[in-house]
Tab-separated table of C-alpha atoms in Angstrom:
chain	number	residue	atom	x	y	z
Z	300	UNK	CA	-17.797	-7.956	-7.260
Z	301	UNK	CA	-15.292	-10.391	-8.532
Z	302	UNK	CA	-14.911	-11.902	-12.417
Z	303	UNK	CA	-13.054	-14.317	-14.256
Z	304	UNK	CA	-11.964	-11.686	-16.884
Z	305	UNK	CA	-12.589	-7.511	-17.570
Z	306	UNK	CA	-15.442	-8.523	-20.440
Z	307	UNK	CA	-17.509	-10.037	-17.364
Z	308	UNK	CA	-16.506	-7.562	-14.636
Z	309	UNK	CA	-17.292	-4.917	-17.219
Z	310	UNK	CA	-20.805	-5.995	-18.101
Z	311	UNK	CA	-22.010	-7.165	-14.357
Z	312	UNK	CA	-20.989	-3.657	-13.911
Z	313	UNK	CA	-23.450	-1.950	-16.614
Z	314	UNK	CA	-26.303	-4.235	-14.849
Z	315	UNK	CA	-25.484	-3.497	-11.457
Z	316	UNK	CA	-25.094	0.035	-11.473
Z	317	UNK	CA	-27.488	0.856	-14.541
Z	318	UNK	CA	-25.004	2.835	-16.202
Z	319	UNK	CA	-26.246	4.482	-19.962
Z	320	UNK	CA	-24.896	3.318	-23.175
Z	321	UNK	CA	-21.933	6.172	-24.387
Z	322	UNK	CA	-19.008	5.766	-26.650
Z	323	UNK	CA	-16.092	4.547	-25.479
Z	324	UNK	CA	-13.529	7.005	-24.153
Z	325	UNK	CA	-9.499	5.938	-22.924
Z	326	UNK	CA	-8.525	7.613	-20.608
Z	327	UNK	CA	-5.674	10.687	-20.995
Z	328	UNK	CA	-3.928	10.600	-18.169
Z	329	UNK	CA	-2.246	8.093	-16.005
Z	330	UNK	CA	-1.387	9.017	-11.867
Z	331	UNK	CA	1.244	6.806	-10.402
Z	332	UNK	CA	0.977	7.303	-6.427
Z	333	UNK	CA	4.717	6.697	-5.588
Z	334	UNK	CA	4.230	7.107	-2.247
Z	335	UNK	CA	1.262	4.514	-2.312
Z	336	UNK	CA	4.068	2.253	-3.668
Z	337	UNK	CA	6.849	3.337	-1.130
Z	338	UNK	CA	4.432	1.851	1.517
Z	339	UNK	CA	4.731	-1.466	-0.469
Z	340	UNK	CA	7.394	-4.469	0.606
Z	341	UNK	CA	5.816	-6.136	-2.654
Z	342	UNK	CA	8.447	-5.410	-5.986
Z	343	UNK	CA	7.352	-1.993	-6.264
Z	344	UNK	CA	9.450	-0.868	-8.654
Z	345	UNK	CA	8.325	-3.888	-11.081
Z	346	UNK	CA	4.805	-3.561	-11.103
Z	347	UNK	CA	5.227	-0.007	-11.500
Z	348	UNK	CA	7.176	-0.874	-14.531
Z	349	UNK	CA	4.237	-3.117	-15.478
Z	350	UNK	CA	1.550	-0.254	-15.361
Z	351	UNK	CA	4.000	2.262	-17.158
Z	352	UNK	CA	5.216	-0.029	-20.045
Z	353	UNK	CA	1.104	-1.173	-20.552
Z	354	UNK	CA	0.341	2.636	-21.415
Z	355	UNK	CA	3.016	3.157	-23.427
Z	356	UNK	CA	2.756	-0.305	-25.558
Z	357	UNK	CA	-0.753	0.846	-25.831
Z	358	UNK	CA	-2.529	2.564	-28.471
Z	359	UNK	CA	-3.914	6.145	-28.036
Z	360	UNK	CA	-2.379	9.458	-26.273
Z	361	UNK	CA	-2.231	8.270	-22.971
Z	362	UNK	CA	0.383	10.213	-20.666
Z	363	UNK	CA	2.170	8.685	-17.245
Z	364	UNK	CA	2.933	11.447	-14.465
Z	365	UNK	CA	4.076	10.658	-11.121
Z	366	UNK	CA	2.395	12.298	-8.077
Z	367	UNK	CA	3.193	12.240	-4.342
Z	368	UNK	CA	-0.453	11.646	-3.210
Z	369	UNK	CA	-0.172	11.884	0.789
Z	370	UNK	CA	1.137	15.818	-0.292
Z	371	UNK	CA	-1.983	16.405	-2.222
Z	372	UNK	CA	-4.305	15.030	-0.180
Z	373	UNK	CA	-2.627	17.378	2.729
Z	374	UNK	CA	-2.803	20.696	0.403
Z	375	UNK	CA	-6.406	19.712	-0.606
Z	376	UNK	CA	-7.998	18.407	2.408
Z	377	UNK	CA	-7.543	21.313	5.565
Z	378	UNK	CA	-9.863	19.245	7.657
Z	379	UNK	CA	-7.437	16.548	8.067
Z	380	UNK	CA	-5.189	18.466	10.311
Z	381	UNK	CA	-7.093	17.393	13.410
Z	382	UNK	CA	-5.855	14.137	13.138
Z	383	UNK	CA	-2.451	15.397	13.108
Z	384	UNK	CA	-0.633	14.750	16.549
Z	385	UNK	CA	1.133	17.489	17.121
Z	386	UNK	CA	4.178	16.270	16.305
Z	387	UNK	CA	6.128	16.594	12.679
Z	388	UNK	CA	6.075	13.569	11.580
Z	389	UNK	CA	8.723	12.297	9.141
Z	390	UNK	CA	7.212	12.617	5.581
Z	391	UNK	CA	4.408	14.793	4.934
Z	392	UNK	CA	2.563	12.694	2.607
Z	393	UNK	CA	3.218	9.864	3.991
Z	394	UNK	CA	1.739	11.433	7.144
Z	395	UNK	CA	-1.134	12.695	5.422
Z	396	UNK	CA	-2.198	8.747	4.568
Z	397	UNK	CA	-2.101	7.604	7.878
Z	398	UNK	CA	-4.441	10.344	9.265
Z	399	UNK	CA	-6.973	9.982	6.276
Z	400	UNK	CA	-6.790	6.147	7.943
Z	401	UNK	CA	-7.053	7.272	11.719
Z	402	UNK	CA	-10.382	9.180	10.116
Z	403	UNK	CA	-11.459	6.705	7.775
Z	404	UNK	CA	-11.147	4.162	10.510
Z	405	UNK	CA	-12.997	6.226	13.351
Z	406	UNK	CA	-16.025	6.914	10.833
Z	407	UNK	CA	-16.197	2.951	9.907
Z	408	UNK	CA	-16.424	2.256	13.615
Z	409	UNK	CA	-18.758	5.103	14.361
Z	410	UNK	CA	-21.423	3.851	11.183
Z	411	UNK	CA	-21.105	0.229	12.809
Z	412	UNK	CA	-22.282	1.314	15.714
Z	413	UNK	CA	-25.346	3.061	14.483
Z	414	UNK	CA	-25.822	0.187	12.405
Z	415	UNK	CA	-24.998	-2.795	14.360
Z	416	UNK	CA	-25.402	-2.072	18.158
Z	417	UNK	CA	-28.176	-3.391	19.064
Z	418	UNK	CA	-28.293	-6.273	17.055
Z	419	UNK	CA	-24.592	-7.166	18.952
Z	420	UNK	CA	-25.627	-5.957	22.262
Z	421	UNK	CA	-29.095	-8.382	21.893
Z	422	UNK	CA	-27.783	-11.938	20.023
Z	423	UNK	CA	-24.291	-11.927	21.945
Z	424	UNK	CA	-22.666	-13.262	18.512
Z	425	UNK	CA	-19.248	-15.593	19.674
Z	426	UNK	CA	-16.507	-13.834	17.984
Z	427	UNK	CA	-13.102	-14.269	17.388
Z	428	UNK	CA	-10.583	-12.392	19.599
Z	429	UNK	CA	-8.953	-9.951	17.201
Z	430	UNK	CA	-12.521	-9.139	15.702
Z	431	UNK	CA	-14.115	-8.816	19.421
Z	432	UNK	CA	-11.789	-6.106	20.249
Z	433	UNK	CA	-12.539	-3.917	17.199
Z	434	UNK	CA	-16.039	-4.795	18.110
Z	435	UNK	CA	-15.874	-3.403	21.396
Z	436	UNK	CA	-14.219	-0.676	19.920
Z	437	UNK	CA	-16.176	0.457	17.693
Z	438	UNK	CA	-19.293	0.482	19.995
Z	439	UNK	CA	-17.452	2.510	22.677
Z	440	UNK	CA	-17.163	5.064	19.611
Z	441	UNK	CA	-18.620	9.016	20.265
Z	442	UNK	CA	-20.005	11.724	17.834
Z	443	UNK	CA	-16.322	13.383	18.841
Z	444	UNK	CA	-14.758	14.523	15.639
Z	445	UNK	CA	-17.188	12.724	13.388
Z	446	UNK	CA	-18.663	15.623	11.484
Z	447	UNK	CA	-14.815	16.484	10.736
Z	448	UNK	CA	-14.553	12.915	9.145
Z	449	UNK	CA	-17.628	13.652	7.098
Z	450	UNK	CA	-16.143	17.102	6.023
Z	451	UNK	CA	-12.742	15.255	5.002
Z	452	UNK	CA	-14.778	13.157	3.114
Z	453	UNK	CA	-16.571	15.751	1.271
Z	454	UNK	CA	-13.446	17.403	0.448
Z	455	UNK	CA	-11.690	14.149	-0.169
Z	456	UNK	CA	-14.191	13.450	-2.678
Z	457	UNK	CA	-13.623	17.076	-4.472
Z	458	UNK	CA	-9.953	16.568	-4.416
Z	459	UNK	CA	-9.829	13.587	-6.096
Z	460	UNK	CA	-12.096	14.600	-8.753
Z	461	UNK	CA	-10.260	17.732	-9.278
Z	462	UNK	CA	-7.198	15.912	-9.116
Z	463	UNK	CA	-8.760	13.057	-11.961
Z	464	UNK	CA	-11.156	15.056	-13.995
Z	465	UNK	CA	-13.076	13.115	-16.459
Z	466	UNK	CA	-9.868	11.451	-18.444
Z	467	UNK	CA	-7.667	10.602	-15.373
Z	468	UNK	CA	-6.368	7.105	-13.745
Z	469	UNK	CA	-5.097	6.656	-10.479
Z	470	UNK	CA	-2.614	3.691	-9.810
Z	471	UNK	CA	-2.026	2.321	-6.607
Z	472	UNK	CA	-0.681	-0.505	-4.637
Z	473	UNK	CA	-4.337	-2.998	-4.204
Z	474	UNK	CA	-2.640	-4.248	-1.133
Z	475	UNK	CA	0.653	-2.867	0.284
Z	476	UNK	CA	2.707	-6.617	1.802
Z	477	UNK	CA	1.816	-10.151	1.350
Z	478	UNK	CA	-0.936	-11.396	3.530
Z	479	UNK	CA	0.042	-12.127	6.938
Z	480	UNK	CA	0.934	-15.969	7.809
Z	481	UNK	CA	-1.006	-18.264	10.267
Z	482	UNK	CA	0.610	-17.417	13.845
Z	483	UNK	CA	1.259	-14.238	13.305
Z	484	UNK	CA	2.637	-11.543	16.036
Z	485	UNK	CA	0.332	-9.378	16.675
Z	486	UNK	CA	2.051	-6.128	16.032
Z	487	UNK	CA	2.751	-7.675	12.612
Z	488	UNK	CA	-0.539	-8.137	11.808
Z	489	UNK	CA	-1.009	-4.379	13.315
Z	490	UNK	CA	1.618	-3.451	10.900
Z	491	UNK	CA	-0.537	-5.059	7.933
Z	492	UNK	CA	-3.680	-3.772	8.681
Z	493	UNK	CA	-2.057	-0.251	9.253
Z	494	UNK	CA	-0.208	-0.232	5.963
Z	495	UNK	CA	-3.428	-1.847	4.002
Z	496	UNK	CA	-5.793	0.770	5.137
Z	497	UNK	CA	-3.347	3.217	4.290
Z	498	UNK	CA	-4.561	2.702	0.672
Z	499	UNK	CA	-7.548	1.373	1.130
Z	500	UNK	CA	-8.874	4.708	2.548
Z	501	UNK	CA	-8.227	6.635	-0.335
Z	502	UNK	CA	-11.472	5.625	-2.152
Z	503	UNK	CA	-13.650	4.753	1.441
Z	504	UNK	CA	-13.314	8.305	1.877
Z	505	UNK	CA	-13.418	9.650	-1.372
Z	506	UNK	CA	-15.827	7.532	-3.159
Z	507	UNK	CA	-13.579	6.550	-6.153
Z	508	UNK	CA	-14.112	3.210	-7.747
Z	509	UNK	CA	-11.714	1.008	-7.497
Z	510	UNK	CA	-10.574	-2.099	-9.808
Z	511	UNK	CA	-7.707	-4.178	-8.982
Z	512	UNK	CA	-6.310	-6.089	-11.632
Z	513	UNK	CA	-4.017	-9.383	-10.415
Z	514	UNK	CA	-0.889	-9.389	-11.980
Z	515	UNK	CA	0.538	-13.069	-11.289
Z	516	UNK	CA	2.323	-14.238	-8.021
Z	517	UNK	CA	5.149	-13.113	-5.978
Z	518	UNK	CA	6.377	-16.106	-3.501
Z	519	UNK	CA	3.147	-18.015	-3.979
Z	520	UNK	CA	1.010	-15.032	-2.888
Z	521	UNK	CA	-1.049	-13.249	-5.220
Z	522	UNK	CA	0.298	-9.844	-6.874
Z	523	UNK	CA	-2.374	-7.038	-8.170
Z	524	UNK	CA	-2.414	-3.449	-8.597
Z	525	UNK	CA	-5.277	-0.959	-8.400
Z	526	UNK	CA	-6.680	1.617	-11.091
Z	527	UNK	CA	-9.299	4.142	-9.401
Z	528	UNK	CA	-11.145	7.019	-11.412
Z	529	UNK	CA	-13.009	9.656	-10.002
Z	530	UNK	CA	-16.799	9.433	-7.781
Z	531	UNK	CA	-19.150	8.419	-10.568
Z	532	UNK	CA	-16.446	7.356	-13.227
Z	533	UNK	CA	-17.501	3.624	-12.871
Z	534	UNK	CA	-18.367	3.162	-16.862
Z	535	UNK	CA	-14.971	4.962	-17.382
Z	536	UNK	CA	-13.468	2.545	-14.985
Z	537	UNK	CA	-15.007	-0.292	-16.421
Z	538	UNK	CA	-13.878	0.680	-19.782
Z	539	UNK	CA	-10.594	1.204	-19.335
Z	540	UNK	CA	-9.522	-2.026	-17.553
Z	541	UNK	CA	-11.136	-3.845	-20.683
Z	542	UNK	CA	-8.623	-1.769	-22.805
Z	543	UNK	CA	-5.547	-2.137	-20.657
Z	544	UNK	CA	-6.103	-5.242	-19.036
Z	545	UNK	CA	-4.107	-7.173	-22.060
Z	546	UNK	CA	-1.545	-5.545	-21.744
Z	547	UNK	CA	-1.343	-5.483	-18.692
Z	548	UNK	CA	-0.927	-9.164	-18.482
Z	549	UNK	CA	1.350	-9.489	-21.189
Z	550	UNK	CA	4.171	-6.756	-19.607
Z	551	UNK	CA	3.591	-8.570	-16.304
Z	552	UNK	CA	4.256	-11.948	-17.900
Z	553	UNK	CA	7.597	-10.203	-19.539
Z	554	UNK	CA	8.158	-8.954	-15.888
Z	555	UNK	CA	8.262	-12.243	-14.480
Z	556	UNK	CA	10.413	-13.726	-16.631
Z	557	UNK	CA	12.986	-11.520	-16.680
Z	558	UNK	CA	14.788	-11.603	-13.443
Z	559	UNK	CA	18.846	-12.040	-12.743
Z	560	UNK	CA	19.689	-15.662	-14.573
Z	561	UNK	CA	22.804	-16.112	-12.765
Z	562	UNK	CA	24.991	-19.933	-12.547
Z	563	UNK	CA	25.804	-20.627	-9.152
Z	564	UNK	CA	29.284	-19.944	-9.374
Z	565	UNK	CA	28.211	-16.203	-10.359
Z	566	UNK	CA	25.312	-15.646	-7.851
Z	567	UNK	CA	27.807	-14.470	-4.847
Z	568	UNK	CA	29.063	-11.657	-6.722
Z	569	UNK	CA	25.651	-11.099	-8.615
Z	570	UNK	CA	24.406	-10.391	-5.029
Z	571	UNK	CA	27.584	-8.279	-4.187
Z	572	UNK	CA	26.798	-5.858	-7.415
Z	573	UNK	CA	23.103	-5.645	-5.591
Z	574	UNK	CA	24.586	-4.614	-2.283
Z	575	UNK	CA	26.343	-1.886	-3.978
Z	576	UNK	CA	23.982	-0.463	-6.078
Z	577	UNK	CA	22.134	-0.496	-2.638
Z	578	UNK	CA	25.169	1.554	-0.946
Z	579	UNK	CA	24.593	4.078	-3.910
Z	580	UNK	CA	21.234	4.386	-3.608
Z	581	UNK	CA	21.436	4.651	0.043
Z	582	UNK	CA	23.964	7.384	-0.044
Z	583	UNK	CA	21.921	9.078	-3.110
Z	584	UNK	CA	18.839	9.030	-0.162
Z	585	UNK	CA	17.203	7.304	-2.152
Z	586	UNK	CA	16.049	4.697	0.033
Z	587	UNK	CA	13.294	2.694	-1.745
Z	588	UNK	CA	15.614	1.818	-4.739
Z	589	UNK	CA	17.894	0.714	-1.711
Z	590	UNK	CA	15.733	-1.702	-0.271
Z	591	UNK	CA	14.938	-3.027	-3.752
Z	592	UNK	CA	18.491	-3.272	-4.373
Z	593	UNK	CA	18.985	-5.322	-1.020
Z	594	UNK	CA	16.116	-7.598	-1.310
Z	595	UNK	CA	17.395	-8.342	-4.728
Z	596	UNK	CA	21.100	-9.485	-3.130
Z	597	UNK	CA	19.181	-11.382	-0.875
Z	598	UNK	CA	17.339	-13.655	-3.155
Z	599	UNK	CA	20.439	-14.576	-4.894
Z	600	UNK	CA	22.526	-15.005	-1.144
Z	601	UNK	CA	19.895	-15.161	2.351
Z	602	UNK	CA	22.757	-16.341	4.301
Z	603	UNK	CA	24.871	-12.437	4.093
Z	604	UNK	CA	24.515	-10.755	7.626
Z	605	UNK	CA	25.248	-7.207	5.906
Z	606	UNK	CA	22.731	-7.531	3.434
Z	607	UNK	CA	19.984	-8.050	5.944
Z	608	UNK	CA	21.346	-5.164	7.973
Z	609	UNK	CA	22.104	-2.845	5.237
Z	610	UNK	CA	18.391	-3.211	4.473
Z	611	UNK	CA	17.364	-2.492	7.967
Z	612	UNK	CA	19.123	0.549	7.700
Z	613	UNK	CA	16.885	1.548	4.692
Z	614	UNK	CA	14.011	0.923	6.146
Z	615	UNK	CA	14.732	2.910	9.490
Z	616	UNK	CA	15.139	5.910	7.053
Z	617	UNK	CA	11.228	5.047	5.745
Z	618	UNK	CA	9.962	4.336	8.790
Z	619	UNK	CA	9.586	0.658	8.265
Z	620	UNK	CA	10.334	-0.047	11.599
Z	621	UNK	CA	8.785	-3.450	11.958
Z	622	UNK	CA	10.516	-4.656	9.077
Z	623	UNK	CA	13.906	-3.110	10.398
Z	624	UNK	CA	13.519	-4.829	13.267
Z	625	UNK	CA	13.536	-8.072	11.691
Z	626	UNK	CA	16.119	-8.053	9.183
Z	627	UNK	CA	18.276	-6.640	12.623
Z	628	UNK	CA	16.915	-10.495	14.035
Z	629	UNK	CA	17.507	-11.998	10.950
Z	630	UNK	CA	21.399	-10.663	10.404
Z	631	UNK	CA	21.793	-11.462	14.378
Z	632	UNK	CA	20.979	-15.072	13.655
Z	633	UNK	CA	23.695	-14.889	10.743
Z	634	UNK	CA	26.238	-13.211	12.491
Z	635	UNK	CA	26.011	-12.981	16.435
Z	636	UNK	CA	28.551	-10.336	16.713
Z	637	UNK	CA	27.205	-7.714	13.910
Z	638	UNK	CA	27.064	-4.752	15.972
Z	639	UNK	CA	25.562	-2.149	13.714
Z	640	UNK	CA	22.300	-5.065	13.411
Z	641	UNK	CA	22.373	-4.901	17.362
Z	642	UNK	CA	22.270	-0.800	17.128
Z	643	UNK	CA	19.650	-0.369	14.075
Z	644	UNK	CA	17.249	-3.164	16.008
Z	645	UNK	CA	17.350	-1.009	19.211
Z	646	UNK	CA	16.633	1.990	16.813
Z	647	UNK	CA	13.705	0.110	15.332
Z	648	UNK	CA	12.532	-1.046	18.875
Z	649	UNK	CA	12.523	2.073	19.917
Z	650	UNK	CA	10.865	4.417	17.394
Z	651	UNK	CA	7.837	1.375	18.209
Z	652	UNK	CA	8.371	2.209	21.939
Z	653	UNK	CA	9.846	-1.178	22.793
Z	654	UNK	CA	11.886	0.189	25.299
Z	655	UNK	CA	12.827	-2.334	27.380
Z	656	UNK	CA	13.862	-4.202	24.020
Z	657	UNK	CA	15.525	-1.237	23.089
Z	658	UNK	CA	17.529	-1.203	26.169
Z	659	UNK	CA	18.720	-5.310	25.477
């Protein structure tokens, strides 16, 4: 359900679900998935900054740890190496998201199926083209692997309430890009439903409850972040983003006001100390601070070739091979002659098996 405010989120809550009268408890611990956020292309690093500086502004004993999800999940949950494809895929956790997806995904489209065949197969409904294909999809779906999705959920579910007890909050990305434009590509708006349900499988499959909290606007698109608590931990939940929601809103009002305030005369070299700290961070391997760093130079200067490839070069080393691709384009339309933008967009093309692009 949506609300206006936590107060009426919080109390629809109680009626909805029924839940018993209890003290108030905040919670003790607070999870940061930072690989949840290294999925993101949505200031990552500020609205983790957001979450962290709301806990520790806050009263109580609350602590902030750091966790690589995707390499829980894969120590946690055995069943999920079926979905594996028998290749080593770069990143272990970051693997270990996409095949909860693949399974979340296949038992969605099996439990349609069972739910909704007939009634499809008998009305005929007129459907859109993108949603027709799932359709079809998901009624062409077999029993094959599905009690493995149901025992990854199972132990999905354990996990995650071993992982969040009865004082823990999980905070991830609600959404991992902006929403996708009118006229999209398709394999962009492949790329955004891959990377959404990416994070939005972690509760469908492990039956946390989920809030997510807006936190403002990011080029006139909504910005929010998610807090989860274990299967059950609703009232907890419920609780705790009445606590922290203040907060919250105050840091990310801070956050969006404090941004480089650079003259025009200094906003040239303002982006040329971002393209360094980017060269750093690249050489460090640290590659999300690198893209940050990039996408920072090219707010202040969109017309720098290098910046745009520099990023692309970033992203190739995340896998963000979409994104790659077009900041290659983008640099290309800059400078025609950039030759390492020509090379990384033929990388990008094809790790996506573009060949034939590749090839050009």
């Amino acid at each position: 359900w949506f609300a206006r405010d936590p107060n009426v989120l919080r109390r629809v809550g109680h009626v909805l679900l029924q839940l018993p009268l209890s003290d108030f408890r905040r919670p003790r611990r607070i999870l940061i998935a930072d690989d949840c956020f290294q999925l993101s292309k949505i200031l990552t690093e500020k609205i983790v900054d957001v979450v962290a500086r709301s806990v520790e502004n806050h009263p109580g004993r609350q602590v902030v740890n750091h966790i690589n999800l995707g390499q829980y999940i894969t120590s946690k949950v055995p069943t999920l190496k079926i979905f594996r494809d028998g290749e080593k895929r770069n990143g272990e956790g970051n693997s270990a998201l996409k095949d909860l997806c693949s399974a979340f995904e296949l038992l969605q489209r099996y439990e349609f199926k069972m739910n909704h065949e007939d009634w499809v197969n008998t009305v005929k409904p007129n459907m859109g083209p993108g949603i027709l294909v799932r359709v079809r999809a998901a009624l062409e779906t077999t029993e094959e692997k599905i009690q493995s999705c149901l025992r990854i959920r199972n132990e999905m579910r354990e996990a995650l309430c071993k992982l969040l007890k009865d004082d823990g909050i999980l905070v991830i990305p609600t959404v991992p890009m902006s929403p996708p434009i009118l006229k999209s590509k398709e394999r962009q708006l492949e790329e955004f439903r891959s990377r959404a349900f990416s994070v939005l499988s972690i509760s469908g499959m492990s039956g946390c409850c989920q809030v997510s909290v807006p936190l403002g606007k990011h080029e006139g698109c909504p910005l929010a972040v998610s807090l989860m608590a274990r299967h059950g931990g609703d009232r907890f939940l419920l609780d705790t983003i009445l606590d922290l929601h203040p907060s919250l809103q105050e840091q990310a009002e801070i956050a969006s006001n404090t941004g480089p305030s650079v003259s025009d005369g200094n906003q040239i070299e303002a982006a040329e100390n971002y393209k360094e700290k980017g060269n750093a961070a690249y050489k460090g391997k640290q590659f999300h601070r690198a893209v940050n760093f990039y996408s920072e130079a090219i707010k202040l200067n969109d017309r720098n070739a290098t910046y745009y490839s520099n990023r692309a070069a970033a992203c190739l080393e995340l896998g963000r091979f979409h994104q790659a691709e077009e900041d290659c384009s983008k640099a290309i339309e800059i400078e025609k002659k950039n030759v390492k933008a020509y090379l990384r967009r033929g990388t990008a093309r094809e790790m996506l098996s573009y060949y034939k692009d590749a090839i050009e």
